[in-house]
Structure formats: structure tokens, C-alpha cells
Amino acid sequence: MANTFWIIFFIGSGYLLELLFRKIFLAKYFVNLPPLQMVSRGNWERFSGSVAQVLPDFIGLIFFFAGAYFTFTLFFWVDSPWVELVFMAVLIAISCIRLIQIISTLVFSPASEDFRVVPMQDRNALISHRLLVWTSGYIIAALMFAVVSSRLGAEVETVRLSQLFVATLLLVVAGVGVLRYREQLQDNIIAAGAVDDQEPSWGRMQFAKVWHILAVLYLAILWLLLLSDLADPDVREGGAFILSFFVVPIWMVADQLVQWVVGYAMSTLRLHQDEYDDPVEPSEEELAQREKGRALYLKVRGFARIVVVGAFIVWVANLWKIRIPFFSELAAFMLDSIIILTVALIFWQFINSWIERKIQESIPESEEDGDEVDDEWGGAASRGRAYTLLPMLRKFIGSVLLVMVTMILLSSLGVDIGPLLAGAGVIGLAIGFGAQKLVADVFSGFFYLLDDAFRVGEYLNAGSVSGTVETITLRNVMLRHHRGMLQIIPHSELGAITNFMRGGIVVKFNLDFPYDAPIDKIRKVIKKVGQKMLENEEYGKDFIRPVKSQGVREISNSVMTIRVKFTAQPGTHFVIRREAYRLITEALDAQGIHYAHRKVIVDVADLGESEAAQNNPEQVKQLAGAAAMRTIEEEEQAAAGEGQPGSNDDPMG
């Protein structure tokens, strides 16, 4: 009696710790779970929501097991092998049953259809959940009883007879359940084959009529195989009966997994999608193409299901040491392939989703309104480093993953991949020697990106070429010239780079006034305009330093030049400069200050004043016009030679 008390005490301690955990921890951190009706109907979102719902139960189970076992270790004076054996058997049995209950809830979700991974009606999901939990509990309890009996000295024959009795009772109950619910499951089999209001296939209809006969026959064969193994003392059953009994739930999970792999592969190859997000009504040609893709998807899915069924038949036969030539090896290869492809696709789905999310975060918000983007640098906004590097990283990971999966599949098929790897190394070495320019381009691009020398959307000047970075590949960088031309330059030919997008752009422009213009008044007007532009909601935030006057830059023969300067974010200075011209002109006009008109003063020294005015006025006009034209040409040549901003080829002008 005392030993039983200790066992109850240890188990109760585990439940008490779990209860405290639920009251303290779960009430604080698991109060904002999404409502059932708000969870997306997608497979991945549905599975994620189901995991979130059962996660508290799983953590509580861990606390229960740890609390019970830790309490048992604290009471070290309870030194009884019987207590330890029975306690561990009870603890393992309870933990396994609860774990199966959590997994069953994760798969069937009897409380809500929104989290259900397996497509079922609510009533059938509840029945399947209860049957799985009760049957598992019955089997686990029987196994623990057999283990305890064997450890306490029971005869082998007695243990085997008890196992046969338990298995026989289980099979009889299962057979009765099959016959009782045969019509309901028949309707479910037919309904599962009706896709998009289409009639189920003839084979499915025939299978639905005789499924209960096949199920009872399978249970009878299973009982005979178990009886044969138990009758031979040299044969160990090794869990074949349990796995064979649960072959249908295992097949359902494997079938859903394979269907997800097929659907994801078809969607990735753009052959078929479950849902299309069309902003406009698709054309008849597109609808016909989608219908072909859907037909192909149904054929591939049916073929994959047949392969899974065949693989499970061979797998169950192998459990009972029944070898089927060729098919056993083929089934093992198919099972390995399914596992490898599933793991690879899950990994790729995670990596691709993360990269796509980071790329979307790196796109500036200004690109949403393309009509307002200033295109003097090619129309591309500067983007983050993630937008530049992550697409290349995604291609690299995809290539490596494809090669690894191919090598693993070939290895599981029995192909010796050693010579393939050696041959690939030799080919790579030959390519390296024969394409040194290509290797130089790749390595140059790698170090450019490693140094973060430029990103997509930045304006560069590399030697004789300039433009906005539009695309970066392993070998080339594509620059969009401000006139629209696309320039493709290998990385090794870039050389020294001038990046206009790092830091501020200093813009200076000249304003010409007559000699008698009020300099101090002009300075104040320009300063007020600069302060006003800082308050502008559209471009005020793009200023680094405001618009201000630098005073008189030079005094020429006919005008006085005042220089204006401001510093702005790269790419925004075009709009700011245009607005500065407009606002300064309007402000000066309001103050009665006007720009100087072009004027050339010609002093005709060869003729006297009276003679020039009276005797030869046409000659004076010709001399004045020639002198003025020559002066204008000299000024234009000087401006072109100095490379002043404002020329058509200068994007900074």
C-alpha cells in the first residue's frame, strides 16, 4: 500500500507542477493566440496555427514529466526496484498517451476545422481523434504491462499469451468498428474523390463498395502473422504488429505530405496553382492553359498516391520479413526520396520566404508611386543592401540545394557518387584555367559586394561609363544611363568607382544680376527661400544643408554673378534645384529685382564719335555685331571647356 502511495505521490507532483505552470506562465504569455476564424485557410498557415494551439499542452507535458521524475529522484530513500519499475512504466505510459493526443489534435483538430491538416468533416475528425487516442492508450498500457511482468519474472510464454490476447481483442474491436461504420466511411471515400464538383473515378467507386471487406481481410491476415511470430520463440516481432495496425493513419499523414510536395513543386514550376490572384479577368487562352495545368496536376497527384500506396504495401511486407524482389529496394528508395525532397522543400520554403520578406522590406516606399519618381538618374530608387545581395544568395542556396539533393538521391539509388564528384572537380579545374576572365569577373564582383561598393539603384561613374545600377549578376553589373541606354560591364573592368549615392550631393548654380543690384537684399531673399523650402512636406526632409547665397562669385564685363549652394540627399537634388530656381525667381520678382539681360558693350576706337555717328553708321553696326558675336563664342567655349553644370551629358547639371 505504501509503494502505491509513493507512485501516486510522484505522478501527482508532476501534475501539480504542470498546473502551476499553466496558471503562472500560460496566463501571461499565451493570451493573444489568434481566433479560430481569423486563421488563413492555407496549408502552411493552418499548420502553424495548429502548432500554436497545441504548444501550451506540449510544454505542459514537459513540465509534468520533469516534475514527476525530479520528485522521484529527490526521495532517494524510497529504494525499491518495484516502485521504480512501476513508476517509470506509469510515467512513460501517461506521457506517451498524452503526446499522441497532442499529435492527434495537431493533425485532426477536432475542435475546429480551421486548424485541420487532414481534410475531414467535424464528426469524422472527432471520431478519428478519439479512436487514435484510445487505441494508442490501450496498446501502450498493454506494452507497459508486458514489460513490467517480464521484469518481475513472468514466464515468456505467459507474456506472449497476454500479448496475443490483447492483440486479438484489439483486432476484434477494430473489425466490429469497420463493419459498423462502413457506410459512413464509404461516403467519405466517395466524397474525397469528388474534386471541384466532378464525379469520382470508377476505381474509387468500386473501392468504396468493398473497402470494409478488404479491411477485415487485412485484420485477419495481421492476426495470422502475429500468431505465427508468437508461436516461434526465436522470432522477435519488433513492433511490426503496432506499425501494421496503424498503417492507415501513417499512410494518411504520408499521403498529405506527398500531396503537399507535389503541389509545391507544381506551383514552383508555375504549372498549376490552387488560387490565382488576378487583378483583371483572365483571357480564354489563360483559362485554357490553367485547365491544362490543373489536369496535369491531378494526374501527377494520382500517380504519386499510387506510388505511396505501393511503397506502404512493400514496407508492411518488410516489417514481417517478407521480401519482395526489386520492389523492396524500390520502396526503400521511394521512401528515402520522399523524406529527402520533403526536408529540402521545407528548408527552401523557409529560406525563400525569409529572403522574399527581407527583399520587400528593402524596397523604398517611394517606388509605389512611379509617376513621381525623378528619372534623371534612370528612375531607380536606391535600395538597401539586402535587395542587392539576397537574390544572389537565393540563387546560390538553390543551386547548392539542388546539387546536394541530386547527389543524395543518386547515392540512395546505389550510384557511386565518388567518381562523379572527382569528375566534377576536374571539369571545374579545366573551366577555371580556360575561363580566367570569367573567374576574374566573378571574384571581382564578390569583393565589390563584400566591400558594399554599390547597391541596386545607386548612381555610379566607372571610367567612361556611368548610370544607375539596375541589376547585379555574378559576372556583370548593368547600368542604366540617364539617357535610357543599358550598359553591361564585367566586374573586372569597372576599376575605380565613384558612387554618387553615399553622402550628400552639393549643388551650386549661378544667378546673374546687373551691377546695381542690391547684394545684401538678394542674400536675404535667398535665405528666406531656403528656410521656406526646409518646411516643405515633400522635399524638406531631403535637405542636408539649406539653400543659401555664397555671395558674389565674379563680376564680368556686363553682369554680376552670385552663387547659390545647397546640399541634399542623392537623387533628390534635381527636384530641389528646379524648385529653388522657381521660388527664388518668384521671390526676387516680388521685391522688384530682376536678372541681368545679356549685354555686350563694343567700343569702336578706330572712328571718331561724330564721324561714326554721321558719316558711316552701317560700318559701326557691323563692327559692333562682329565683336559681340566673338565675345559670346568665347564665353561659350570657356564654359564648355570648364565642364560647367548644365550640359546635356552631365546628369549632375
XYZ file of C-alpha atoms in Angstrom:
653
model
C 0.000 0.000 0.000
C 2.859 2.369 0.832
C 4.517 1.695 -2.524
C 1.313 2.561 -4.355
C 1.090 5.785 -2.355
C 4.605 6.792 -3.419
C 3.789 6.181 -7.086
C 0.627 8.298 -6.834
C 2.604 10.996 -4.997
C 5.293 11.194 -7.691
C 2.750 11.350 -10.535
C 0.685 13.905 -8.630
C 3.775 16.096 -8.145
C 4.211 16.227 -11.910
C 0.589 17.256 -12.413
C 0.922 19.895 -9.685
C 3.977 21.444 -11.378
C 2.152 21.468 -14.705
C -0.854 23.146 -13.080
C 1.364 25.867 -11.600
C 2.997 26.364 -15.000
C -0.384 26.805 -16.679
C -1.610 29.237 -14.031
C 1.516 31.409 -13.991
C 3.247 31.127 -17.354
C 0.455 30.376 -19.826
C -1.853 33.020 -18.389
C 0.868 35.591 -19.053
C 2.359 34.616 -22.415
C -0.365 32.611 -24.198
C -3.273 35.008 -24.004
C -3.026 36.525 -27.508
C -3.446 33.443 -29.668
C -5.292 34.172 -32.944
C -9.035 33.443 -33.001
C -10.049 30.303 -34.831
C -11.986 32.107 -37.543
C -9.097 34.501 -38.322
C -6.547 31.868 -39.306
C -5.782 31.622 -43.013
C -7.013 28.585 -44.912
C -3.611 27.935 -46.468
C -1.876 24.682 -45.555
C 1.178 26.331 -44.021
C -0.836 28.920 -42.060
C -3.247 26.212 -40.932
C -0.413 24.023 -39.677
C 1.263 26.986 -37.959
C -1.975 27.905 -36.205
C -2.466 24.309 -35.107
C 1.056 24.212 -33.672
C 0.364 27.432 -31.775
C -2.786 25.910 -30.286
C -1.133 22.684 -29.029
C 2.151 24.290 -27.957
C 0.919 25.028 -24.392
C -0.115 21.379 -23.975
C 3.274 20.193 -25.198
C 5.155 22.500 -22.833
C 2.849 21.410 -20.008
C 3.663 17.769 -20.775
C 7.372 18.531 -20.487
C 6.804 20.160 -17.097
C 4.719 17.173 -15.981
C 7.371 14.627 -16.937
C 10.231 16.683 -15.490
C 8.341 17.399 -12.255
C 7.382 13.779 -11.643
C 10.839 12.420 -12.417
C 12.629 15.132 -10.421
C 10.397 14.460 -7.399
C 11.181 10.750 -7.677
C 14.930 11.449 -7.650
C 14.583 13.694 -4.576
C 13.075 10.898 -2.478
C 16.145 8.730 -2.758
C 15.281 6.780 0.431
C 12.427 5.075 -1.405
C 14.808 2.357 -2.540
C 12.504 -0.230 -4.052
C 13.049 -1.764 -7.515
C 9.341 -2.494 -7.721
C 8.414 1.140 -7.085
C 10.961 2.407 -9.600
C 9.852 -0.061 -12.279
C 6.131 0.583 -11.895
C 6.617 4.354 -11.550
C 8.662 4.584 -14.753
C 6.156 2.387 -16.606
C 3.225 4.545 -15.480
C 5.105 7.793 -16.211
C 6.148 6.671 -19.698
C 2.657 5.373 -20.474
C 0.941 8.605 -19.413
C 3.496 10.748 -21.258
C 3.245 8.716 -24.472
C -0.556 8.744 -24.429
C -0.645 12.497 -23.884
C 1.953 13.027 -26.614
C -0.155 11.002 -29.051
C -3.176 13.044 -28.013
C -1.289 16.264 -28.796
C -0.155 14.948 -32.189
C -3.678 13.753 -32.977
C -5.055 17.178 -32.052
C -2.425 18.744 -34.298
C -3.482 16.587 -37.256
C -7.247 16.158 -36.841
C -8.080 19.324 -34.831
C -11.456 18.020 -33.600
C -12.391 21.384 -32.045
C -12.084 23.494 -35.200
C -11.889 22.914 -38.926
C -9.627 25.961 -39.367
C -6.603 24.102 -37.981
C -7.312 20.679 -39.516
C -4.415 19.382 -41.602
C -6.287 16.312 -42.901
C -9.444 17.185 -44.910
C -12.310 15.689 -42.858
C -15.736 16.565 -41.605
C -16.027 17.603 -37.967
C -17.720 14.417 -36.801
C -15.277 12.130 -38.591
C -12.327 14.113 -37.263
C -13.628 13.767 -33.701
C -14.181 10.017 -34.133
C -10.715 9.540 -35.658
C -9.115 11.552 -32.860
C -10.805 9.522 -30.136
C -10.116 6.186 -31.802
C -6.438 7.036 -32.217
C -6.038 8.171 -28.600
C -8.000 5.276 -27.098
C -6.338 2.659 -29.258
C -2.889 4.059 -28.566
C -3.624 4.168 -24.850
C -4.778 0.561 -24.927
C -1.673 -0.611 -26.784
C 0.757 1.416 -24.651
C -0.835 0.172 -21.436
C -0.591 -3.405 -22.690
C 3.062 -2.949 -23.650
C 3.951 -1.427 -20.270
C 2.136 -4.291 -18.524
C 4.104 -6.822 -20.555
C 7.402 -5.079 -19.777
C 6.667 -4.897 -16.041
C 5.530 -8.518 -15.970
C 8.672 -9.662 -17.771
C 10.933 -7.656 -15.441
C 9.179 -9.073 -12.381
C 9.924 -12.631 -13.501
C 6.912 -13.740 -15.530
C 7.406 -16.611 -17.975
C 7.969 -15.830 -21.636
C 5.006 -17.980 -22.666
C 2.761 -16.124 -20.243
C 3.853 -12.763 -21.611
C 3.311 -13.900 -25.207
C -0.133 -15.282 -24.432
C -1.072 -11.986 -22.821
C 0.166 -10.140 -25.908
C -1.871 -12.441 -28.156
C -4.976 -11.873 -26.047
C -4.529 -8.102 -26.108
C -3.883 -8.070 -29.874
C -6.849 -10.363 -30.583
C -9.184 -8.172 -28.561
C -7.878 -5.088 -30.357
C -8.359 -6.637 -33.801
C -11.866 -7.833 -32.945
C -12.877 -4.365 -31.763
C -11.319 -2.856 -34.894
C -13.215 -5.314 -37.103
C -16.501 -4.516 -35.381
C -15.814 -0.804 -35.831
C -15.108 -1.313 -39.541
C -18.398 -3.143 -40.075
C -20.362 -0.642 -38.010
C -19.063 2.493 -39.739
C -18.644 1.040 -43.230
C -21.367 3.198 -44.800
C -20.080 6.435 -43.304
C -16.538 5.756 -44.431
C -17.871 4.692 -47.829
C -19.472 8.116 -48.230
C -16.230 9.794 -47.126
C -14.190 7.852 -49.676
C -16.576 8.877 -52.455
C -16.703 12.499 -51.290
C -12.907 12.714 -51.150
C -12.740 11.757 -54.829
C -15.174 14.457 -55.945
C -12.795 17.298 -56.832
C -14.377 20.604 -57.914
C -17.855 19.067 -58.277
C -16.565 16.325 -60.582
C -17.689 12.733 -60.280
C -15.237 10.370 -58.528
C -13.438 7.831 -60.654
C -14.786 4.355 -61.331
C -11.949 2.755 -59.367
C -12.728 4.855 -56.289
C -16.411 3.956 -56.509
C -15.611 0.243 -56.633
C -13.131 0.532 -53.770
C -15.708 2.365 -51.647
C -18.112 -0.567 -52.055
C -15.661 -3.261 -50.909
C -13.326 -1.353 -48.595
C -14.752 -2.958 -45.430
C -14.158 -6.453 -46.824
C -10.537 -5.592 -47.603
C -10.111 -4.056 -44.140
C -11.464 -7.131 -42.318
C -9.299 -9.363 -44.526
C -6.252 -7.242 -43.673
C -7.003 -7.556 -39.933
C -7.332 -11.327 -40.267
C -4.002 -11.597 -42.107
C -2.438 -9.396 -39.454
C -3.697 -11.730 -36.703
C -2.320 -14.779 -38.513
C 1.090 -13.131 -38.943
C 1.171 -12.208 -35.247
C 0.161 -15.735 -34.260
C 2.924 -17.159 -36.447
C 5.546 -14.929 -34.858
C 4.400 -15.569 -31.283
C 4.401 -19.310 -31.889
C 8.098 -19.214 -32.829
C 10.210 -18.407 -29.732
C 13.191 -17.446 -31.888
C 11.315 -14.691 -33.737
C 11.009 -11.210 -32.272
C 8.072 -9.232 -33.557
C 9.900 -5.903 -33.103
C 6.895 -3.577 -33.377
C 5.683 -4.917 -36.722
C 2.174 -5.509 -35.387
C 1.783 -1.991 -33.976
C 3.097 -0.305 -37.123
C 0.941 -2.536 -39.318
C -2.143 -1.810 -37.229
C -1.613 1.947 -37.537
C -0.720 1.775 -41.216
C -3.817 3.759 -42.263
C -3.129 6.833 -40.059
C 0.538 6.693 -41.048
C -0.466 6.489 -44.706
C -2.823 9.458 -44.323
C -0.014 11.621 -42.952
C 2.424 10.424 -45.629
C -0.171 10.976 -48.362
C -0.826 14.548 -47.234
C 2.914 15.153 -47.110
C 3.413 13.832 -50.630
C 0.446 15.837 -51.916
C 1.964 18.984 -50.413
C 5.299 18.216 -52.088
C 3.564 17.697 -55.446
C 1.515 20.875 -55.083
C 4.511 22.963 -54.072
C 6.606 21.577 -56.939
C 3.856 22.318 -59.477
C 3.409 25.812 -58.062
C 7.167 26.488 -58.113
C 7.362 25.369 -61.748
C 4.322 27.602 -62.475
C 2.384 24.673 -63.907
C -0.559 24.856 -61.522
C -1.728 26.929 -58.569
C -4.620 26.343 -56.216
C -5.543 30.023 -56.232
C -4.843 32.796 -58.722
C -4.714 36.435 -57.688
C -5.901 38.117 -60.880
C -6.434 41.894 -60.824
C -8.310 41.584 -64.139
C -10.380 38.880 -65.762
C -8.068 36.276 -67.396
C -8.335 35.658 -71.110
C -9.661 32.473 -72.664
C -6.136 31.390 -73.562
C -5.020 31.782 -69.955
C -8.051 29.849 -68.712
C -7.301 27.025 -71.150
C -3.669 26.954 -70.021
C -4.753 26.802 -66.390
C -7.119 23.959 -67.152
C -4.269 22.013 -68.772
C -2.098 22.672 -65.738
C -4.867 21.502 -63.425
C -5.340 18.297 -65.429
C -1.593 17.645 -65.267
C -1.619 18.317 -61.521
C -4.426 15.794 -60.962
C -2.565 13.153 -62.974
C 0.690 13.717 -61.103
C -1.127 13.695 -57.775
C -2.889 10.427 -58.629
C 0.372 8.829 -59.732
C 2.089 9.984 -56.539
C -0.724 8.491 -54.455
C -0.382 5.150 -56.250
C 3.368 5.203 -55.605
C 2.787 5.896 -51.900
C 0.282 3.034 -51.629
C 2.698 0.648 -53.338
C 5.550 1.778 -51.112
C 3.436 1.177 -47.994
C 2.493 -2.313 -49.158
C 6.151 -3.194 -49.617
C 7.014 -1.522 -46.298
C 4.434 -3.569 -44.360
C 5.702 -6.732 -46.045
C 9.255 -5.880 -44.979
C 8.069 -5.395 -41.391
C 7.057 -9.058 -41.337
C 10.297 -10.170 -43.022
C 8.534 -10.805 -46.340
C 10.952 -9.773 -49.061
C 9.624 -8.812 -52.500
C 12.450 -8.794 -55.073
C 13.195 -5.420 -56.676
C 10.116 -3.790 -55.134
C 11.627 -3.797 -51.655
C 14.651 -1.822 -52.864
C 12.397 0.427 -54.941
C 10.145 1.129 -51.958
C 13.151 1.968 -49.797
C 14.397 4.355 -52.483
C 10.978 5.979 -52.820
C 10.722 6.426 -49.054
C 14.184 7.985 -48.914
C 13.330 10.219 -51.864
C 10.112 11.438 -50.248
C 11.897 12.238 -46.989
C 14.796 13.988 -48.743
C 12.557 16.032 -51.044
C 10.260 16.976 -48.178
C 13.115 18.182 -45.984
C 14.685 20.041 -48.921
C 11.400 21.724 -49.888
C 10.638 22.729 -46.297
C 14.128 24.205 -45.984
C 13.776 26.002 -49.331
C 10.312 27.274 -48.386
C 11.699 28.748 -45.169
C 14.756 30.315 -46.853
C 12.796 31.631 -49.844
C 10.074 33.155 -47.657
C 12.630 34.836 -45.412
C 14.601 36.228 -48.364
C 11.449 37.445 -50.113
C 10.283 39.183 -46.939
C 13.643 40.911 -46.488
C 13.669 41.989 -50.151
C 10.204 43.518 -49.825
C 11.309 45.350 -46.680
C 14.305 46.819 -48.525
C 12.197 48.332 -51.340
C 11.635 52.050 -50.644
C 8.070 53.252 -50.267
C 8.582 55.893 -52.970
C 8.528 53.186 -55.653
C 4.845 52.614 -55.030
C 4.065 55.818 -56.983
C 6.163 55.507 -60.109
C 4.858 58.696 -61.744
C 6.531 60.904 -59.143
C 9.977 59.305 -59.322
C 12.583 61.656 -60.788
C 14.205 59.789 -63.668
C 17.284 61.928 -64.372
C 19.376 59.090 -62.901
C 17.451 56.347 -64.646
C 14.324 56.269 -62.486
C 15.551 53.665 -59.965
C 15.404 54.477 -56.268
C 18.308 53.487 -54.068
C 17.603 50.229 -52.281
C 19.068 48.502 -49.273
C 21.955 46.097 -49.290
C 19.541 43.216 -48.765
C 17.939 43.867 -52.171
C 21.363 43.603 -53.794
C 22.785 40.563 -52.002
C 19.784 38.395 -51.128
C 18.721 37.497 -54.725
C 22.253 36.265 -55.435
C 22.274 34.392 -52.116
C 18.952 32.776 -53.026
C 20.316 31.588 -56.370
C 23.438 30.230 -54.688
C 21.478 28.362 -51.994
C 19.068 26.993 -54.599
C 21.921 25.703 -56.765
C 23.718 24.110 -53.808
C 20.478 22.539 -52.548
C 19.677 21.134 -55.994
C 23.137 19.587 -56.331
C 23.022 18.130 -52.813
C 19.559 16.608 -53.294
C 20.607 15.122 -56.632
C 23.751 13.588 -55.122
C 21.850 12.157 -52.142
C 19.168 10.646 -54.383
C 21.800 9.069 -56.622
C 23.576 7.704 -53.554
C 20.355 6.204 -52.163
C 19.737 4.629 -55.570
C 23.078 2.852 -55.256
C 25.123 5.014 -57.598
C 28.710 5.621 -56.517
C 28.933 9.410 -56.454
C 32.682 9.444 -55.731
C 33.701 9.353 -59.418
C 31.031 11.968 -60.175
C 32.490 14.337 -57.590
C 36.010 13.692 -58.873
C 34.903 14.303 -62.457
C 33.138 17.497 -61.434
C 36.347 18.662 -59.759
C 38.378 18.003 -62.904
C 35.819 19.798 -65.069
C 35.789 22.730 -62.669
C 39.586 22.918 -62.774
C 39.553 22.890 -66.580
C 36.925 25.612 -66.659
C 38.979 27.639 -64.192
C 42.057 27.532 -66.444
C 40.133 28.060 -69.677
C 37.926 30.878 -68.454
C 40.247 33.004 -66.361
C 38.437 36.152 -67.442
C 35.178 34.707 -66.157
C 36.802 33.774 -62.850
C 38.277 37.277 -62.570
C 34.844 38.802 -63.180
C 33.224 36.599 -60.531
C 35.880 37.270 -57.884
C 35.932 40.994 -58.638
C 32.175 41.146 -58.240
C 32.380 39.182 -54.996
C 34.809 41.647 -53.452
C 32.841 44.647 -54.745
C 29.769 43.276 -52.991
C 31.750 42.298 -49.915
C 33.009 45.881 -49.603
C 29.475 47.188 -50.245
C 30.863 49.382 -53.029
C 27.479 49.792 -54.719
C 23.908 48.615 -54.498
C 20.958 48.318 -56.832
C 19.535 51.784 -57.511
C 22.755 53.734 -56.885
C 24.307 56.012 -59.493
C 27.902 55.127 -60.422
C 30.685 56.537 -62.519
C 33.235 53.905 -63.501
C 35.763 55.137 -66.031
C 33.992 56.131 -69.211
C 30.595 54.721 -68.213
C 28.034 55.989 -65.761
C 24.483 55.149 -64.837
C 22.150 53.701 -62.231
C 22.778 50.122 -61.078
C 19.818 48.136 -62.353
C 20.931 44.506 -61.967
C 23.918 42.734 -60.454
C 24.861 39.225 -61.577
C 27.794 37.017 -60.706
C 29.779 38.335 -63.678
C 28.312 41.685 -64.757
C 26.747 44.844 -63.456
C 24.062 46.504 -65.578
C 23.977 50.309 -65.527
C 21.035 52.286 -66.881
C 22.336 55.521 -68.400
C 20.406 58.690 -67.617
C 19.513 58.849 -71.319
C 17.991 55.368 -71.166
C 20.717 53.112 -72.592
C 21.535 49.877 -70.747
C 25.266 49.343 -70.247
C 26.592 45.895 -69.293
C 30.057 45.988 -67.751
C 32.024 42.984 -66.414
C 33.090 43.439 -62.811
C 36.783 43.149 -63.648
C 36.547 46.179 -65.986
C 34.903 48.559 -63.542
C 38.128 49.810 -61.993
C 37.856 52.840 -59.739
C 34.233 53.661 -58.890
C 32.617 56.947 -57.988
C 29.405 56.345 -56.065
C 27.197 59.429 -56.067
C 24.713 57.941 -53.601
C 26.893 57.832 -50.485
C 26.681 61.068 -48.537
C 25.128 64.322 -49.720
C 25.215 65.929 -53.153
C 26.454 69.531 -53.155
C 24.726 71.588 -55.851
C 25.928 75.053 -56.888
C 24.346 77.279 -59.504
C 24.863 80.879 -60.624
C 22.446 83.779 -60.859
C 23.364 86.839 -62.962
C 22.309 90.335 -61.879
C 23.080 93.861 -63.125
C 25.833 95.854 -61.431
C 23.446 97.971 -59.424
C 21.519 95.029 -57.881
C 21.267 95.104 -54.030
C 23.577 92.275 -52.928
C 22.518 92.203 -49.284
C 18.836 92.189 -50.189
C 19.360 89.331 -52.647
C 21.161 87.348 -49.940
C 18.253 87.776 -47.524
C 15.701 86.787 -50.167
C 17.629 83.594 -50.975
C 17.954 82.783 -47.261
C 14.192 83.146 -46.727
C 13.546 80.899 -49.713
C 15.888 78.283 -48.214
C 14.048 78.346 -44.877
C 10.721 78.039 -46.668
C 11.931 75.016 -48.639
C 13.003 73.287 -45.423
C 9.386 73.380 -44.268
C 8.069 71.736 -47.427
C 6.419 68.357 -46.713
C 7.556 66.732 -49.957
C 11.251 67.531 -50.163
C 12.076 69.391 -46.933
C 13.318 66.185 -45.295
C 15.760 65.623 -48.174
C 17.902 68.642 -47.300
C 21.231 68.185 -45.563
C 22.104 71.878 -45.764
C 19.606 74.538 -46.850
C 19.673 76.812 -49.863
C 21.821 79.862 -49.190
C 23.810 82.514 -51.019
C 27.604 82.333 -51.231
C 27.902 85.952 -52.242
C 29.337 87.442 -55.409
C 31.360 84.874 -57.313
C 32.607 87.116 -60.126
C 31.952 90.335 -61.973
C 32.206 90.068 -65.736
C 32.005 92.701 -68.426
C 28.241 93.048 -68.227
C 26.858 91.138 -65.192
C 27.456 90.414 -61.555
C 27.294 86.662 -60.738
C 26.012 85.438 -57.356
C 26.441 81.752 -56.496
C 23.747 79.737 -54.669
C 24.504 76.469 -52.880
C 22.652 73.655 -51.088
C 23.313 70.032 -50.038
C 20.657 67.338 -50.464
C 20.183 63.592 -50.387
C 21.428 61.830 -53.545
C 18.841 61.662 -56.286
C 16.582 64.300 -54.743
C 18.678 67.324 -55.722
C 17.164 67.513 -59.207
C 13.705 68.343 -57.898
C 15.102 70.648 -55.205
C 17.181 72.581 -57.741
C 14.187 73.130 -60.007
C 12.092 74.324 -57.080
C 14.914 76.583 -55.895
C 15.090 78.257 -59.311
C 11.336 78.802 -59.337
C 10.954 80.055 -55.766
C 13.992 82.357 -55.918
C 12.760 83.887 -59.172
C 9.290 84.482 -57.737
C 10.703 85.990 -54.534
C 13.044 88.316 -56.440
C 10.251 89.447 -58.752
C 8.134 90.259 -55.705
C 10.953 92.515 -54.452
C 11.378 94.181 -57.835
C 14.750 92.545 -58.506
C 15.319 91.084 -61.966
C 18.064 89.061 -63.582
C 20.550 90.766 -65.887
C 19.948 90.549 -69.614
C 22.868 89.583 -71.744
C 24.693 92.718 -72.939
C 27.933 93.263 -74.833
C 29.484 96.777 -74.877
C 31.572 97.454 -78.008
C 33.928 100.439 -78.045
C 34.746 101.409 -81.652
C 38.126 103.091 -81.229
C 39.044 103.432 -84.928
C 36.411 106.093 -85.729
C 35.695 109.322 -84.012
C 32.380 109.828 -82.318
C 30.983 112.360 -84.767
C 32.322 110.594 -87.812
C 30.969 107.232 -86.629
C 27.557 108.700 -85.950
C 27.219 110.797 -89.066
C 29.371 109.506 -91.939
C 29.399 105.660 -91.595
C 26.673 104.229 -89.244
C 26.390 100.832 -91.074
C 30.084 100.133 -90.593
C 29.707 100.808 -86.872
C 26.835 98.307 -86.646
C 28.832 95.612 -88.450
C 31.837 96.106 -86.199
C 29.660 96.005 -83.075
C 27.834 92.838 -84.185
C 31.063 91.013 -85.039
C 32.627 91.955 -81.721
C 29.556 90.875 -79.788
C 29.375 87.522 -81.622
C 33.033 86.832 -80.971
C 32.624 87.612 -77.278
C 29.632 85.271 -76.990
C 31.513 82.441 -78.754
C 34.497 82.833 -76.455
C 32.285 82.679 -73.369
C 30.506 79.554 -74.623
C 33.815 77.827 -75.429
C 35.151 78.686 -71.986
C 32.034 77.314 -70.322
C 32.233 74.065 -72.320
C 35.929 73.675 -71.521
C 35.394 74.092 -67.801
C 32.613 71.464 -67.832
C 30.128 73.661 -66.072
C 26.923 72.042 -64.869
C 24.055 72.407 -67.236
C 25.323 70.498 -70.275
C 23.085 67.798 -71.692
C 25.522 64.999 -70.922
C 26.035 65.899 -67.281
C 23.458 64.235 -65.011
C 24.601 66.426 -62.142
C 23.811 69.650 -64.059
